Amino acid sequence: MDITVTTEFRYILCYCRWYLTLLSALHFYKRQPYMIPMVLDKLGESLQGAIKKIAGGGRIDKHAVDEMIKEIQRALLQSDVNVKHVMDLSTRIRERALDEKPPAGMGAREHVIRIVYDELVRLMGVGTPLALSKQTIMMVGLQGGGKTTTTAKLARYFQRKGLRPAVICADTDRPGAYDQLKILCDSLNIAFYGERTDDPIGIVERGLGELKSYDVRIIDTAGRHSLEQDLIEQMEKIHAIANPDQKLLVLDAAIGQQAMDQARTFHDSIRVTGVIITKLDGTAKGGGALSAVSETKAPIAFIGVGENVDDLEKFETDRFISQLLGMGDIKTLIERAEEAFTEEIDVEKMMQGRFTLKDMYQQLEAMHKMGPLKQVMQMLPIGGMKIPDDMYDETSGKMGRYKVIMDSMTEAEMLDPKIVDGSRVKRIARGSGTRIEDVRELLKYHRMMQKAMKGLRGGRFNMQKMMKKLGV
């Protein structure tokens, strides 16, 4: 079989292996599928419902387009997107859907869906990537927006990318800011500088000198309940001393359209270079916050999608909208796989079905490194299917139990599960503190996975077709 084993190809196989793992595990539960919850649950489900009016309907005509647009309008307005923005977007979608001819090789339905995607990307604005190089970053924002936590998350982001970050606590106004940030940094093994004084300017000056050998220095500044003059003056003084490469404004997604006023005020005062929108996982107004910030021309750098330290994602509009519409996010999935799958993949062995319990154990460990199961599942292009939260919990628990069982197996059993007879099953169950049924279920699951791996051996044409389908 003639296959060029590129890095991308290896990680697509990792993705397929992971995907088949999940489907095989869910096979045990015998439940009905639902709609997948997205980063913005209701907005994502509503937009996917609007698209289905076109994707599963009859002829594409003015009535069909108008019905779809009504659903899109309803979804965006419920997410607190500005009415004028929604009307402008509707006009552009309607004009393009009815007037444009689909490109060669693209059907009318696919073309209309592509138009919706393009216009939503345009509405949300463009992101701004941060360089993975030596730099100083100044964090600004009002109280309650999650600035201190986001500072630690950003440091963790650079740490995961192989850089040496350090954090300076210049927030001397809020009681507990020093302790909160120090505890977070200590838990992540990230360098921290702070003083229990009320001299933020001096702290920044001394901190920069102390941490000059680090790759990325992140300064957490004080916040207020409103942008008062003394806060502006303090920020300007810190800016003059630090001369930061980036000034990132942290905004809470729950403020919706009001994000535009805050972003514009900060932007006019200290010329922020990027915005981080936090708490997108816990508000119905996230769409309003994202679209409002784009109006100020201050690009969005990151979005916060959860409480864990790794729940900070680069904001890339095309990926975000793709995920929102249920199209998956294969690029991010591959990036996570590159970090998680550190061992070389034996492609031929895998495609021939030579898949041992030892291989499966390594795979489960790598899956765990890729992040929470629910979060990774959102990146799969599974056409709007969803799995309920309790099933995610059950699946994660089952995978953890499988690892415990395998920890009680011998090297010979891990390499050749066929030798695991009844007496060995009893011994493994006793040693792992699990039931005999659990051990047998693991062996059944492994056989299913082995068969699925062998099914990947479909020739060059099929593999290219699969890669195209995955959007890589």
PDB file of C-alpha atoms in Angstrom, residues 18 336-337 339-341 360-374 376 395-396 399-400:
ATOM      1  CA  TRP A  18      -9.464   8.177  19.558  1.00  0.00           C
ATOM      2  CA  ARG A 336      -3.722  18.652  20.949  1.00  0.00           C
ATOM      3  CA  ALA A 337      -2.760  15.239  19.615  1.00  0.00           C
ATOM      4  CA  GLU A 339       1.131  17.468  22.488  1.00  0.00           C
ATOM      5  CA  ALA A 340      -0.472  14.285  23.849  1.00  0.00           C
ATOM      6  CA  PHE A 341       0.866  11.538  21.565  1.00  0.00           C
ATOM      7  CA  MET A 360      -4.525   0.756  24.339  1.00  0.00           C
ATOM      8  CA  TYR A 361      -3.165   1.765  27.754  1.00  0.00           C
ATOM      9  CA  GLN A 362      -0.842   4.317  26.124  1.00  0.00           C
ATOM     10  CA  GLN A 363      -3.749   5.582  24.057  1.00  0.00           C
ATOM     11  CA  LEU A 364      -5.954   6.124  27.111  1.00  0.00           C
ATOM     12  CA  GLU A 365      -3.163   8.082  28.795  1.00  0.00           C
ATOM     13  CA  ALA A 366      -2.768  10.275  25.698  1.00  0.00           C
ATOM     14  CA  MET A 367      -6.528  10.851  25.533  1.00  0.00           C
ATOM     15  CA  HIS A 368      -6.430  12.074  29.128  1.00  0.00           C
ATOM     16  CA  LYS A 369      -3.678  14.574  28.223  1.00  0.00           C
ATOM     17  CA  MET A 370      -5.795  15.996  25.392  1.00  0.00           C
ATOM     18  CA  GLY A 371      -8.230  17.454  27.921  1.00  0.00           C
ATOM     19  CA  PRO A 372     -11.743  16.749  29.229  1.00  0.00           C
ATOM     20  CA  LEU A 373     -13.604  14.232  27.085  1.00  0.00           C
ATOM     21  CA  LYS A 374     -16.537  16.583  26.483  1.00  0.00           C
ATOM     22  CA  VAL A 376     -12.389  17.222  22.860  1.00  0.00           C
ATOM     23  CA  THR A 395     -17.298   7.016  29.761  1.00  0.00           C
ATOM     24  CA  SER A 396     -14.484   8.808  31.611  1.00  0.00           C
ATOM     25  CA  MET A 399     -11.726   4.495  30.840  1.00  0.00           C
ATOM     26  CA  GLY A 400     -10.184   5.087  34.267  1.00  0.00           C
TER      27      GLY A 400
END
